[in-house]
Coordinates of C-alpha atoms and ligand atoms in Angstrom, one line a residue:
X1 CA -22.5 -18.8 34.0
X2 CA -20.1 -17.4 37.0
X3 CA -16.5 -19.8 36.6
X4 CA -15.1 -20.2 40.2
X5 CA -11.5 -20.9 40.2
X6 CA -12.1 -24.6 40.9
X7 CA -13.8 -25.2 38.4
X8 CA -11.4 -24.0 35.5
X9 CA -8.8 -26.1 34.4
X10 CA -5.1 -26.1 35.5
X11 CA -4.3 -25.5 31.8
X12 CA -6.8 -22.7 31.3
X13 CA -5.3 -20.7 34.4
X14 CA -2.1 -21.4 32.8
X15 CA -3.5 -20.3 28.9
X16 CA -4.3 -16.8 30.8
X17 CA -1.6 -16.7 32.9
X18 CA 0.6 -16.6 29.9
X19 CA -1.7 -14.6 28.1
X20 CA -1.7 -11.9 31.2
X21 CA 2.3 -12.1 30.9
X22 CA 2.3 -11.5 27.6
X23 CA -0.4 -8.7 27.2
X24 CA 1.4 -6.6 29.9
X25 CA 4.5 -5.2 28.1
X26 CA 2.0 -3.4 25.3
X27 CA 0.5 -1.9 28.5
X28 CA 3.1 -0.9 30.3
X29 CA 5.4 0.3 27.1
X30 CA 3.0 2.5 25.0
X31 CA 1.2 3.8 28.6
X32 CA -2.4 3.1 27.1
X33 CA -3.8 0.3 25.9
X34 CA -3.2 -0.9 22.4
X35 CA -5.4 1.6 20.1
X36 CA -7.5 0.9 17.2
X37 CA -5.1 1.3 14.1
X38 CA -6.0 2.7 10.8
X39 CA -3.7 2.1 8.0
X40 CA -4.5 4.3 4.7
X41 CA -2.6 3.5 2.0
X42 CA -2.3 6.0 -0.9
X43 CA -1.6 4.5 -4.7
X44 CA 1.3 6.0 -6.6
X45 CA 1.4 9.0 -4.6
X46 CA 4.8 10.4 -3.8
X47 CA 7.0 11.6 -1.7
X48 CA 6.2 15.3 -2.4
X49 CA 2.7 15.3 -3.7
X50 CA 1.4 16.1 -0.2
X51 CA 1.5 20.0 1.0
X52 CA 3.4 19.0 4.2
X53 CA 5.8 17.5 1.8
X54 CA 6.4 20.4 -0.1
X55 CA 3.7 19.5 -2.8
X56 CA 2.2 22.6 -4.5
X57 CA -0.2 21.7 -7.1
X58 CA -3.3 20.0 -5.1
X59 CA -4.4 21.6 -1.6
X60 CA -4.6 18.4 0.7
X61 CA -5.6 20.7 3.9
X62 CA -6.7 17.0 5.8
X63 CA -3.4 15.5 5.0
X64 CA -1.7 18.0 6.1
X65 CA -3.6 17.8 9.6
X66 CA -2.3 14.2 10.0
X67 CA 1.2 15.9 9.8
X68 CA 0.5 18.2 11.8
X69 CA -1.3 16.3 14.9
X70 CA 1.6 13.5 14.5
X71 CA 4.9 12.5 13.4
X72 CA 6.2 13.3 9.6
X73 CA 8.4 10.8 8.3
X74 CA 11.2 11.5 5.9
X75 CA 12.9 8.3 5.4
X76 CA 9.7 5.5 5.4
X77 CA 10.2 3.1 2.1
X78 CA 7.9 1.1 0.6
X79 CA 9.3 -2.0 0.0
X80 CA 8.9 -2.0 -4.0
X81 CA 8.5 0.4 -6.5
X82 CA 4.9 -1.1 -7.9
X83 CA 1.9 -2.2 -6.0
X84 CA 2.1 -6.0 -5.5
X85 CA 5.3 -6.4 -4.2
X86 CA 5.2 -3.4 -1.4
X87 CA 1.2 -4.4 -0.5
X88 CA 2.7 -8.3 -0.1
X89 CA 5.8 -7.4 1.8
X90 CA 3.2 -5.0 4.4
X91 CA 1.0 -8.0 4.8
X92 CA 3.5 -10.8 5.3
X93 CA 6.6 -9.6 6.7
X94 CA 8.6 -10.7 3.7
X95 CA 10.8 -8.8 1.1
X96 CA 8.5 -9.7 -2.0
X97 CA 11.9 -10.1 -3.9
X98 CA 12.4 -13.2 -1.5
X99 CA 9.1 -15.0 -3.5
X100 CA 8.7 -15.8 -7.4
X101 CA 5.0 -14.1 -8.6
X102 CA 5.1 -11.6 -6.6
X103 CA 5.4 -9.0 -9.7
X104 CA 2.3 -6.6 -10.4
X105 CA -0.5 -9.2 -11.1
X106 CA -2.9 -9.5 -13.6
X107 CA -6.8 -9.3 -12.3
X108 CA -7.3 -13.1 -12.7
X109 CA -4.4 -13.7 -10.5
X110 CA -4.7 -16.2 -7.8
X111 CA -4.1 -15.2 -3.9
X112 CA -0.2 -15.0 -3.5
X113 CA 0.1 -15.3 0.4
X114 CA -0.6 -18.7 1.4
X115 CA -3.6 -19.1 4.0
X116 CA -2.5 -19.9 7.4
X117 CA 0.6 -18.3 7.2
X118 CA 1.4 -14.6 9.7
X119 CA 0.3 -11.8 8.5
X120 CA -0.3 -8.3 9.5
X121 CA -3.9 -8.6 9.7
X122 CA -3.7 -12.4 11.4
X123 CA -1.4 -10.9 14.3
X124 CA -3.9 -8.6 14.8
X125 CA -6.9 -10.6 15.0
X126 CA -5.2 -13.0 17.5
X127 CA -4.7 -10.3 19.6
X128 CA -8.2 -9.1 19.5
X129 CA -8.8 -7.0 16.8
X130 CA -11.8 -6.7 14.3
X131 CA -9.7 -6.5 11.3
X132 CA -11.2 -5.1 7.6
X133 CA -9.7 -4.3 4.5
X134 CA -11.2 -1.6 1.7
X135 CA -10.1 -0.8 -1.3
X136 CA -7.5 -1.9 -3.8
X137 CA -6.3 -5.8 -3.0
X138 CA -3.8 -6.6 -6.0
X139 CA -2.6 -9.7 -4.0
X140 CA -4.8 -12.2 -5.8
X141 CA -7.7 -14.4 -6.2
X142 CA -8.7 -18.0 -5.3
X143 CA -6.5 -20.5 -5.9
X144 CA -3.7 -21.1 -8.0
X145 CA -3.5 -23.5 -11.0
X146 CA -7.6 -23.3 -10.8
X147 CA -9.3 -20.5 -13.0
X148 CA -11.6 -18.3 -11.0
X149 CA -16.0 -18.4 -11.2
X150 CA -16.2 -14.8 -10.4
X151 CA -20.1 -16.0 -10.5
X152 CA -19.3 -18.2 -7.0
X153 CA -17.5 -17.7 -4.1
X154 CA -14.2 -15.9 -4.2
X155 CA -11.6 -17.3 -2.3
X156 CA -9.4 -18.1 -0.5
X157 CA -9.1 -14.4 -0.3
X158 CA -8.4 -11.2 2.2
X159 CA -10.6 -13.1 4.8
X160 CA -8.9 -16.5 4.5
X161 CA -5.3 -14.5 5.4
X162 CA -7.1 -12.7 8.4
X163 CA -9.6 -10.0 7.7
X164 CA -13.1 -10.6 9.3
X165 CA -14.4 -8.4 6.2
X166 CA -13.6 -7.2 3.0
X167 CA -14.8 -4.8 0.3
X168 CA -12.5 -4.8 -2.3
X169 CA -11.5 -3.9 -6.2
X170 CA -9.4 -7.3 -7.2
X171 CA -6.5 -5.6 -8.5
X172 CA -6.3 -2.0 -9.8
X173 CA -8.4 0.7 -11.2
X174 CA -6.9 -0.4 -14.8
X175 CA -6.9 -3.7 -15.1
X176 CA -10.9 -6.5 -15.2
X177 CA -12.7 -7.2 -13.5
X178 CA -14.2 -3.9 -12.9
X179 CA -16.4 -5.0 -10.0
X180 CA -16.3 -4.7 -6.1
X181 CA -16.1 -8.3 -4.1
X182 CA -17.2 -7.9 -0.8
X183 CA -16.6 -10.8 1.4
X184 CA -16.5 -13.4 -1.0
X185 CA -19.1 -12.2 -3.3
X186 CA -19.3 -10.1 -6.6
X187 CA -21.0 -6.7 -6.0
X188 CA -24.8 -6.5 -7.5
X189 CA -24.1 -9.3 -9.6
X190 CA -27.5 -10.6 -11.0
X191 CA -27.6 -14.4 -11.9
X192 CA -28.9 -13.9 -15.9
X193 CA -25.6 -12.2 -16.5
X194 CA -22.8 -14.0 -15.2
X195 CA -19.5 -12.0 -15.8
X196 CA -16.3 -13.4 -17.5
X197 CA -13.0 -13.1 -17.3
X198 CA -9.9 -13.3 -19.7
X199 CA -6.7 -12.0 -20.0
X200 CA -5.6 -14.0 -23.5
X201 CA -8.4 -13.2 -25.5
X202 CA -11.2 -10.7 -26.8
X203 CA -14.7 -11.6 -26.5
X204 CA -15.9 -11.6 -29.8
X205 CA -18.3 -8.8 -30.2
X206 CA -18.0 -6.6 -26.9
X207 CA -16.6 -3.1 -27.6
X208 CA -12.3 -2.8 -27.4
X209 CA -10.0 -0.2 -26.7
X210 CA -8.5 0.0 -30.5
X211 CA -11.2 -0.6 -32.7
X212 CA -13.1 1.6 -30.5
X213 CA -11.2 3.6 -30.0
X214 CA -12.9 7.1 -31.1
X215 CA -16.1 6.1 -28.5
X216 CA -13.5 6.5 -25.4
X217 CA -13.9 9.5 -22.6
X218 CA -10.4 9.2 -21.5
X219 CA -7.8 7.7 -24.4
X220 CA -5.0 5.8 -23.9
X221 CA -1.2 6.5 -24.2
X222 CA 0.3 3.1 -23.9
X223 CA -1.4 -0.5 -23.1
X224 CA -5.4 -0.1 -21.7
X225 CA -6.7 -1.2 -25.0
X226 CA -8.5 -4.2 -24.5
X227 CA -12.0 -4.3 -23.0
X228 CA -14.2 -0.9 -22.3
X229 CA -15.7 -0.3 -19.3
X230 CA -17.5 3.1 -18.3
X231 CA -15.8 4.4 -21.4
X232 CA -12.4 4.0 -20.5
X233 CA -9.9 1.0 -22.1
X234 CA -8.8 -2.0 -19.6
X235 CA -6.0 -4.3 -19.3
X236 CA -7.6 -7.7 -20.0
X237 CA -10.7 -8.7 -21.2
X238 CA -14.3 -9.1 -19.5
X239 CA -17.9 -9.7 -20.5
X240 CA -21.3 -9.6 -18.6
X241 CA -22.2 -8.6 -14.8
X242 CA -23.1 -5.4 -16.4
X243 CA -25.5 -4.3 -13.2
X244 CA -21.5 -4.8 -11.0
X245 CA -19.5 -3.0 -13.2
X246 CA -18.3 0.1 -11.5
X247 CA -18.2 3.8 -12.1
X248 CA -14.8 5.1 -11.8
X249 CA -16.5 8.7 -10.5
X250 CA -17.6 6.9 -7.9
X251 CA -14.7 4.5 -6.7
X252 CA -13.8 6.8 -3.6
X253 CA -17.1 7.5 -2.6
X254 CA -18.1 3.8 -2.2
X255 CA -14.6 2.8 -0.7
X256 CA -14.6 5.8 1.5
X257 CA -18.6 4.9 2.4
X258 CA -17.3 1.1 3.2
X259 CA -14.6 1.8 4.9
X260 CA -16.7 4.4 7.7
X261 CA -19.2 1.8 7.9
X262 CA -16.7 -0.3 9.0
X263 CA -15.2 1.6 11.8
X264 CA -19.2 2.9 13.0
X265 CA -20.2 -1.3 13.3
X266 CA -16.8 -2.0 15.1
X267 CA -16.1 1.4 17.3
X268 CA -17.5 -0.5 20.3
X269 CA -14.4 -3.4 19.9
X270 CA -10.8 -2.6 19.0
X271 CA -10.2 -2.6 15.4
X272 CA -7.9 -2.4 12.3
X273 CA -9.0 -1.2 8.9
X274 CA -6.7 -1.2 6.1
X275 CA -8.1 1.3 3.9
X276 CA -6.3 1.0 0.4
X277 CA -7.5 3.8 -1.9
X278 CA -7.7 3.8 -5.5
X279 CA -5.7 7.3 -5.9
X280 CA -3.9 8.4 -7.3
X281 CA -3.7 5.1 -9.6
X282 CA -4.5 5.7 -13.4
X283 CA -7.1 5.8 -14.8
X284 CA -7.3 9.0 -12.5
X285 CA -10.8 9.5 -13.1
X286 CA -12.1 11.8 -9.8
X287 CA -15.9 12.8 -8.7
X288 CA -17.1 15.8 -10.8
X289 CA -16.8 17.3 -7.5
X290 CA -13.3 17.5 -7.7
X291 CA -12.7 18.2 -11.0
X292 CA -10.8 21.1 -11.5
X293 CA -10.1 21.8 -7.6
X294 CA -6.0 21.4 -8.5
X295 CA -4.0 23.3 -11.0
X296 CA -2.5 19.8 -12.1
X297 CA -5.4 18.3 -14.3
X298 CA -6.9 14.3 -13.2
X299 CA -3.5 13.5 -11.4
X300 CA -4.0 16.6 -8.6
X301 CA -7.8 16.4 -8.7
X302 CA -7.5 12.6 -7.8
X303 CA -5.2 14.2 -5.2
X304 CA -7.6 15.9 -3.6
X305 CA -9.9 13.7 -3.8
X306 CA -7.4 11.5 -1.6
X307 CA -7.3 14.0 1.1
X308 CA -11.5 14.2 0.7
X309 CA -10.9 10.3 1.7
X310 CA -8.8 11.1 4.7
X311 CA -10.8 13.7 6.2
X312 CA -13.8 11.9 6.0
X313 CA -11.5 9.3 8.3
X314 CA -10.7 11.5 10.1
X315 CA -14.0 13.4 11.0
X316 CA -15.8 10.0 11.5
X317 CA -13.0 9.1 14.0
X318 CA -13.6 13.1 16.1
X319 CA -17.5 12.6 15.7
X320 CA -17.3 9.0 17.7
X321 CA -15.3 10.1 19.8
X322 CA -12.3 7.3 18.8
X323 CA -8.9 10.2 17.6
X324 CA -7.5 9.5 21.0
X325 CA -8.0 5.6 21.0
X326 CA -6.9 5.7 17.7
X327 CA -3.2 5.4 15.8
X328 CA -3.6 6.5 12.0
X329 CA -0.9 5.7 9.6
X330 CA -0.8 6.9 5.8
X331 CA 1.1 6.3 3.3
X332 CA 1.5 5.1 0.0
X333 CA 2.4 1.7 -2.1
X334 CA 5.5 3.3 -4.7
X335 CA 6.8 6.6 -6.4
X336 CA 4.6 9.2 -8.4
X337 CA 4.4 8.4 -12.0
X338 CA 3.0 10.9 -14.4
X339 CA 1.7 9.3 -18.1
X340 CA 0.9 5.4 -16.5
X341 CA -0.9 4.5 -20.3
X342 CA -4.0 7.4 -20.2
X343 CA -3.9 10.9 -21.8
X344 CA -4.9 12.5 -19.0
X345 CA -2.6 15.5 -18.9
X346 CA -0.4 14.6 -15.6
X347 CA 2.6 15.8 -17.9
X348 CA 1.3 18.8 -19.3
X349 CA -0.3 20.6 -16.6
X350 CA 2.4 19.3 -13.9
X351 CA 3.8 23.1 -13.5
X352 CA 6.0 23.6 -10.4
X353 CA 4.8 20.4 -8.4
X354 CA 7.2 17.9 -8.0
X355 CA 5.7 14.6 -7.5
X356 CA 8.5 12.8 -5.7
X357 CA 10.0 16.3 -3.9
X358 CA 13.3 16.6 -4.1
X359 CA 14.1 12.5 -5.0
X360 CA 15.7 11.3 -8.2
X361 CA 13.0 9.4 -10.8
X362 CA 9.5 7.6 -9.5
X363 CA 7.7 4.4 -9.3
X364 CA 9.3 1.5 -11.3
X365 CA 12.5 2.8 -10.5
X366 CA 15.4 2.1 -8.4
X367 CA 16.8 5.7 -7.3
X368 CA 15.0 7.1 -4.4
X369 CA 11.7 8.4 -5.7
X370 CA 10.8 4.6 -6.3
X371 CA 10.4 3.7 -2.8
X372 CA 11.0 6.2 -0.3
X373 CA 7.2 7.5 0.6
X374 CA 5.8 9.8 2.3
X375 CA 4.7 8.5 5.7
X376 CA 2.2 9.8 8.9
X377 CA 1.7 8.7 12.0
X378 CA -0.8 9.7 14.2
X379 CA -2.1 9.0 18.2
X380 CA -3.2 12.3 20.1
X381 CA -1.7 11.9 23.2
X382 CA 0.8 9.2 22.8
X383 CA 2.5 10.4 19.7
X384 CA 4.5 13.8 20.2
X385 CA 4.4 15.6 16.8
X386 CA 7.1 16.4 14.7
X387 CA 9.8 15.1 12.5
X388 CA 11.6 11.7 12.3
X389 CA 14.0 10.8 10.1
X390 CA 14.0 7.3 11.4
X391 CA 15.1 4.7 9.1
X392 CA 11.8 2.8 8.5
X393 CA 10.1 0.0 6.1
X394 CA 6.1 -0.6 5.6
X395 CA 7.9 -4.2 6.0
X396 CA 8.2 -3.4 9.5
X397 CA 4.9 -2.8 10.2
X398 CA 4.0 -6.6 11.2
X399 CA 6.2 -6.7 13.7
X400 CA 6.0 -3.1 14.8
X401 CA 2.0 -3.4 15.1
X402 CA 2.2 -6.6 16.2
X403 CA 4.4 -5.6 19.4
X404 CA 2.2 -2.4 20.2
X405 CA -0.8 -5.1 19.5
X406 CA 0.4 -8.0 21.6
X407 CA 3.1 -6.8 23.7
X408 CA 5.5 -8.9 21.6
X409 CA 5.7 -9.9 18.3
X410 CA 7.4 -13.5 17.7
X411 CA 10.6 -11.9 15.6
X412 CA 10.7 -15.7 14.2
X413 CA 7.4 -15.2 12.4
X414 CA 8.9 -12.1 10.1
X415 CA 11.8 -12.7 7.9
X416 CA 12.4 -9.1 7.0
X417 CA 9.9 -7.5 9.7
X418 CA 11.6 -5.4 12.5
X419 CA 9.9 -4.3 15.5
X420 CA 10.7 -0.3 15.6
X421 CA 7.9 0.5 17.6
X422 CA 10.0 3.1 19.4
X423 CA 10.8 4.6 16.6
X424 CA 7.0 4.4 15.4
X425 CA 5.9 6.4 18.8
X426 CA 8.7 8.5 18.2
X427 CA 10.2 7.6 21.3
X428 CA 13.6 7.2 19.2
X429 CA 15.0 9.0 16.1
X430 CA 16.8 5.6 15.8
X431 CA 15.4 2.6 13.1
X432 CA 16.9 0.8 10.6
X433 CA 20.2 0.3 10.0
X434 CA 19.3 -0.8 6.3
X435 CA 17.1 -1.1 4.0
X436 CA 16.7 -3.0 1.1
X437 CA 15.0 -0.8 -2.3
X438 CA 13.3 -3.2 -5.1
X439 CA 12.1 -2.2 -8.4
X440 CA 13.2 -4.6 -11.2
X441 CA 16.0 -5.5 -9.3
X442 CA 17.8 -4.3 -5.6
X443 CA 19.9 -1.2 -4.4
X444 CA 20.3 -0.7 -0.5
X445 CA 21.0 1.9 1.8
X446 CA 22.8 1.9 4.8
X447 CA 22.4 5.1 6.9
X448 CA 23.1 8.2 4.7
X449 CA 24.5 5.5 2.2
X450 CA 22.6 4.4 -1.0
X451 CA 24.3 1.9 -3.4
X452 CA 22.7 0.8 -6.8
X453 CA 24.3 -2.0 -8.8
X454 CA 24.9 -2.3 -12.3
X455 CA 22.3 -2.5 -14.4
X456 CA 18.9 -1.2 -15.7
X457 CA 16.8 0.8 -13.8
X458 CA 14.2 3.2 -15.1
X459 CA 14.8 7.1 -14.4
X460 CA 12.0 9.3 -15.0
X461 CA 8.4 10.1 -13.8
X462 CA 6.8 8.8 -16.5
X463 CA 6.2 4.7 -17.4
X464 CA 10.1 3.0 -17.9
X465 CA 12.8 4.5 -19.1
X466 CA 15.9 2.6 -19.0
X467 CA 19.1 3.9 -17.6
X468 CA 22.4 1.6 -17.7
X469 CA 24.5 1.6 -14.7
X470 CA 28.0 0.9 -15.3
X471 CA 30.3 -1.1 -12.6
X472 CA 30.9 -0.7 -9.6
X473 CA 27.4 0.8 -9.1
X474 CA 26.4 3.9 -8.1
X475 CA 26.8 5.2 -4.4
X476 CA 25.3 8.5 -3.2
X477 CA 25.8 10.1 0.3
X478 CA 21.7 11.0 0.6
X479 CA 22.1 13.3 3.4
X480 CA 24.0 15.8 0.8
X481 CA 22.7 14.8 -1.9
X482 CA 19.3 13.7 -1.2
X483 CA 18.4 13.8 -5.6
X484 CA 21.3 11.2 -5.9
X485 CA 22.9 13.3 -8.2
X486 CA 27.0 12.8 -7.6
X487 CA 28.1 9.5 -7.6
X488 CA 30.5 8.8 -5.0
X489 CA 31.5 4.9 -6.2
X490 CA 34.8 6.3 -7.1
X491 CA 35.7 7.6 -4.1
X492 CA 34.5 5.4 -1.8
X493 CA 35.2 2.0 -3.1
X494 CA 35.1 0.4 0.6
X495 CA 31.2 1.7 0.9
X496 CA 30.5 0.3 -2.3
X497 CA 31.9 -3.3 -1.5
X498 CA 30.6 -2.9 1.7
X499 CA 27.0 -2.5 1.1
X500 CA 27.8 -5.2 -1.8
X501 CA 28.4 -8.0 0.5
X502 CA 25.6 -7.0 2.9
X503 CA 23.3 -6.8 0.0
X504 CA 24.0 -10.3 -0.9
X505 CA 24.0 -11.6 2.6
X506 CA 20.4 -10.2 3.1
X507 CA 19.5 -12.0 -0.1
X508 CA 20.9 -15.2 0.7
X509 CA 20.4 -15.5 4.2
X510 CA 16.6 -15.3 3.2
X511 CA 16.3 -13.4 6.2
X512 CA 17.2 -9.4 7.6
X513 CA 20.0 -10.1 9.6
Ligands
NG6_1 C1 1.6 -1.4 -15.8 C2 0.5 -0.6 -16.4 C3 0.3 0.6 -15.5 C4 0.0 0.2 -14.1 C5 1.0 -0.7 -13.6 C6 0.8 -1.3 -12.2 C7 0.5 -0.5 -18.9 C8 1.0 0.0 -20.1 N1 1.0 -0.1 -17.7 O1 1.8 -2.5 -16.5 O2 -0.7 1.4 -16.0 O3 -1.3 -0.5 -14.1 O4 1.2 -1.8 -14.4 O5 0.7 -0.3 -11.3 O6 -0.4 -1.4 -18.9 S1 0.6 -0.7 -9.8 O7 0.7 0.6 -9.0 O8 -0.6 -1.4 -9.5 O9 1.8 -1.5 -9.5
CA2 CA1 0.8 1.6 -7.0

């Protein structure tokens, strides 16, 4: 049916009107329309694990393209130093350290960003995109306070906070259930062997990680004892849905599979796809294929199996025709950590590589190779390629897509979420003033400043090792002394109680100021 003017409403011309007014300023800033975005999302990879990082041990030749083609980043944070917190604070726009239960979650963990509220994906969707996330979720479940039928529908879940679909592992490669949920729906589950879920106790008579512990193909170092699954020890306990279970080998195959026949179905519309890969996330248990292809053992073959992931993006997006309507952003969710709980050699055969370059300790911990990542950012065309050394946060990215999306993102929505689109494009080497770092507890920095307050932390590249720092803190000039390894709280005692009081205020206020 052909609408004349007269006979749509007042308050639909208006509805448009506004809408025209508001979708301008994404025209007119960025020059093109707003492009499809591809966000891939690396897991415990770090800061110098990639070749155009400096990495050494694991080839990653399509990685290295991204850098290449776009803009390098060498001062992007996650906003935590494990997976939960800096995959909630992405989606939401909040500091996770802002909400209880936001640590690393069990896999029977209900969803831990409330329905209805903004997030990345919902911004997006609003402004038109087909939004999808594949891979790793680790924000939870169904709902809180009731326990999850893994036999029924799962949710509310990635689609009830704004992705139209959904393929995902429930929490991480380590931890039950070992199955994919697409949608709302358990993988390949068949009804006569309905799977079951416990993190308290053992099912009496299924195989576990101690008592079987000679049966293993890959053993543990720490924790992953419970149930077995494709040979390999769990966190947590599960039973049935045998025909679901997954094959670690496989993991980035299927994700990688899901996540191009995502962008083939929506290459006609304008799309986002999260695509949260498994790697480099113990147990680090890579194709055949790629066994062996590093000098580094699992660890650097997972690596490359990474980079396998991202080519495979990447070709898909040359072969339809979609790199130049297209801005692709990688990174990754915390620090490098070598043993996480498996003997599977990361120590041993680690050589020259240096997992978090040239930073001080890895994930878990507060000094920089916690949460400063590694961080591309691609558009052919729009993006000039090079370096920036822009001051940014993953936190940032609802706000920042959300105003290249919709020519505006409501600042109100985001508590912590700045829109540094500029600095995105690279049309500034200007972001951040601050930045908030969380692991077990918070450290800021402030330009080339970086204060740590007394306290634990852990400092090494392995699970936790505990460090004490004494008062006042710890305060390194990073542009000097980028491995934070002179500690300048001495002689600088106005830094210190500067970044003190700010530190508080931006935990306080509940909001960036
Ligand atoms: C730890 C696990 C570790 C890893 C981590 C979460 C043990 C001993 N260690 O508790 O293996 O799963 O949690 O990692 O169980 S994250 O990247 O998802 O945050
Ligand atoms: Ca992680």
């Amino acid at each position: 049916m052909n609408l004349t003017f007269p006979e749509l409403s007042r308050q639909t011309l208006l509805a448009l009107a506004i809408a025209a007014v508001f979708a301008l300023p994404a025209i007119t800033s960025s020059a093109s329309p707003p492009p499809n975005i591809i966000l891939i999302y690396g897991d415990d990879i770090g800061y110098g694990d990639f070749g155009c990082y400096g990495g050494t041990g694991a080839k990653t030749p399509n990685v290295d393209r991204l850098a290449k083609e776009g803009l390098r980043f060498t001062s992007a944070y996650a906003s935590s130093a494990t997976c939960t917190p800096s995959r909630y604070s992405l989606l939401t726009g909040q500091y996770a350290f802002r909400k209880k239960g936001t640590g690393v979650l069990p896999g029977d963990a209900a969803l831990i960003i409330e329905p209805g509220r903004p997030t990345l994906p919902s911004i997006l969707k609003q402004a038109g995109y087909t939004t999808a996330v594949v891979g790793k979720w680790h924000l939870g479940l169904g709902e809180a306070g009731k326990p999850l039928d893994w036999n029924a529908e799962i949710k509310p879940g990635p689609r009830e906070i704004g992705f139209d679909y959904s393929y995902i592992m429930a929490a991480t490669g380590d931890r039950v259930p070992c199955v994919y949920v697409e949608n709302h729906r358990v993988v390949g589950l068949v009804s006569d062997d309905p799977i079951q879920v416990n993190y308290q106790e053992a099912f009496p008579g299924e195989p576990d990680g101690v008592k079987d512990r000679a049966t293993l193909k890959l053993d543990w170092s720490h924790g992953h004892n419970q149930a077995v699954i494709n040979g390999i020890g769990r966190i947590g306990y599960m039973k049935g849905g045998k025909a679901a279970l997954w094959k670690d080998e496989d993991m980035a195959d299927v994700f990688t599979k899901q996540a191009l026949q995502f962008i083939e179905r929506a290459k006609t519309q304008r799309f986002f796809l999260y695509f949260a890969t498994h790697d480099v996330h113990v147990p680090r248990v890579p194709h055949p294929r790629f066994v062996g292809k590093s000098s580094m053992g699992p660890r650097g073959d997972a690596l490359v199996q990474f980079d396998w992931c991202v080519g495979e993006i990447l070709k898909t997006l040359d072969r339809l025709n979609l790199a130049d309507r297209t801005l692709v952003l990688l990174s990754s969710d915390n620090g490098p950590v070598l043993d996480d709980g498996y003997k599977d050699q990361a120590n041993e055969k680690l050589g020259d590589h240096r997992p978090a370059g040239p930073l001080r300790a890895g994930k878990y911990s507060l000094f920089e190779g916690g949460t400063r990542m590694p961080f591309l950012v691609r558009w052919p065309g729009r993006v000039k390629p090079g370096q920036s050394d822009a001051l940014f946060s993953q936190v940032d990215l609802p706000a920042t897509l959300g105003a290249l999306a919709a020519g505006g993102a409501n600042p109100e929505l985001w508590p912590d979420s700045r829109n540094l689109l500029p600095a995105l494009l690279g049309d500034t080497p200007t972001g951040r003033d601050h930045v908030v770092e969380h692991a077990n507890r918070l450290a800021i920095r402030r330009g080339k400043w970086k204060f740590i307050p007394p306290g634990q932390t852990s400092d090494q590249l392995g699970p936790w090792r505990k460090v004490q720092i004494a008062e006042p803190g710890l305060l390194f000039d990073l542009d000097a002394d980028p491995g934070e390894t002179r500690d300048l709280a001495a002689a600088h005692p106005e830094v210190v109680s500067e970044l003190k009081a700010l530190l508080a205020q931006i935990r306080d206020s509940g909001r960036t100021p």
